[in-house]
Amino acid sequence: MINFDSNIPIYIQVMDYIKKEIVSGKLKSGDQVDTVREMAIFFGVNPNTIQRALQELEREGLLKSERTSGRFISATSETIQELKLHQGHEKTTRYVIEMKSLGFTKEETVNLVKESKGDNE
């Protein structure tokens, strides 16, 4: 979940986790997210780190804060689709770069993806 040895800042890792939960449908528009304290315990990090991640997600329009009620997912279906495509592109780019560094051609990489056990079609 959180990789404390990573060069990626922890608050960004928290944001990525929440984004993944939104994209996967585990968190839907209108759902209330856990409190800062609950998330800090869950992730094993300082509450200030969680606060920063949540503020950034609000700034990106994925969360909204209601003073007396907490924070809620505010992403529209269009925003979620854009986020899904963006995350897919990032992961695919990293994969292709890694495969290239291992000496695979584009065609070999595509064939490996098609042959993978994750391919249900």
Coordinates of C-alpha atoms in Angstrom, one line a residue, residues 8-98:
I8 CA 7.3 9.1 -4.4
P9 CA 6.1 11.3 -1.5
I10 CA 3.7 9.6 0.9
Y11 CA 0.9 12.1 0.3
I12 CA 1.0 11.3 -3.4
Q13 CA 0.9 7.6 -2.7
V14 CA -2.2 8.2 -0.5
M15 CA -3.8 10.2 -3.3
D16 CA -3.0 7.5 -5.8
Y17 CA -4.6 4.9 -3.5
I18 CA -7.8 7.0 -3.2
K19 CA -7.8 7.6 -7.0
K20 CA -7.6 3.9 -7.6
E21 CA -10.5 3.3 -5.2
I22 CA -12.5 5.8 -7.2
V23 CA -11.6 4.4 -10.6
S24 CA -12.3 0.9 -9.5
G25 CA -15.7 1.8 -8.3
K26 CA -15.1 1.0 -4.6
L27 CA -15.7 4.7 -3.9
K28 CA -18.5 6.3 -5.8
S29 CA -19.7 9.9 -6.3
G30 CA -21.4 11.0 -3.1
D31 CA -19.7 8.4 -0.8
Q32 CA -18.2 9.8 2.4
V33 CA -14.5 9.1 2.9
D34 CA -13.0 8.2 6.2
T35 CA -11.8 10.9 8.5
V36 CA -8.2 12.2 8.5
R37 CA -7.6 10.3 11.8
E38 CA -9.0 7.1 10.5
M39 CA -7.0 7.3 7.3
A40 CA -3.8 8.2 9.2
I41 CA -4.3 5.0 11.3
F42 CA -5.1 2.9 8.2
F43 CA -2.0 4.1 6.2
G44 CA 0.2 4.3 9.3
V45 CA 1.2 7.9 8.6
N46 CA 0.9 11.4 10.2
P47 CA -2.5 13.0 10.0
N48 CA -0.9 16.1 8.3
T49 CA 0.1 13.8 5.4
I50 CA -3.5 12.7 5.0
Q51 CA -4.7 16.3 5.2
R52 CA -2.4 17.3 2.5
A53 CA -3.5 14.4 0.2
L54 CA -7.2 15.2 0.8
Q55 CA -6.6 18.9 0.1
E56 CA -4.9 18.1 -3.2
L57 CA -7.8 15.8 -4.1
E58 CA -10.2 18.6 -3.3
R59 CA -8.2 20.9 -5.5
E60 CA -8.4 18.4 -8.3
G61 CA -12.1 18.2 -7.9
L62 CA -12.3 14.6 -6.8
L63 CA -13.4 15.4 -3.3
K64 CA -15.6 18.1 -1.7
S65 CA -15.6 19.1 1.9
E66 CA -18.8 19.9 3.9
R67 CA -18.0 21.6 7.2
T68 CA -20.3 19.6 9.4
S69 CA -20.5 16.4 7.5
G70 CA -17.0 15.5 6.3
R71 CA -15.5 14.9 2.9
F72 CA -17.3 13.2 0.0
I73 CA -16.4 11.9 -3.4
S74 CA -17.5 14.6 -5.9
A75 CA -16.0 13.1 -9.1
T76 CA -18.4 13.0 -12.1
S77 CA -18.5 10.0 -14.4
E78 CA -16.6 12.0 -17.0
T79 CA -13.9 12.9 -14.5
I80 CA -13.6 9.3 -13.4
Q81 CA -13.2 8.2 -17.0
E82 CA -10.5 10.8 -17.6
L83 CA -8.8 9.7 -14.4
K84 CA -9.0 6.0 -15.5
L85 CA -7.5 6.8 -18.9
H86 CA -4.8 8.9 -17.4
Q87 CA -3.8 6.1 -14.9
G88 CA -3.9 3.5 -17.6
H89 CA -1.7 5.6 -19.8
E90 CA 0.8 6.1 -17.0
K91 CA 1.0 2.4 -16.1
T92 CA 1.3 1.4 -19.7
T93 CA 4.1 3.9 -20.4
R94 CA 6.0 2.6 -17.4
Y95 CA 5.5 -1.0 -18.5
V96 CA 6.6 -0.3 -22.1
I97 CA 9.7 1.5 -20.9
E98 CA 10.6 -1.4 -18.6

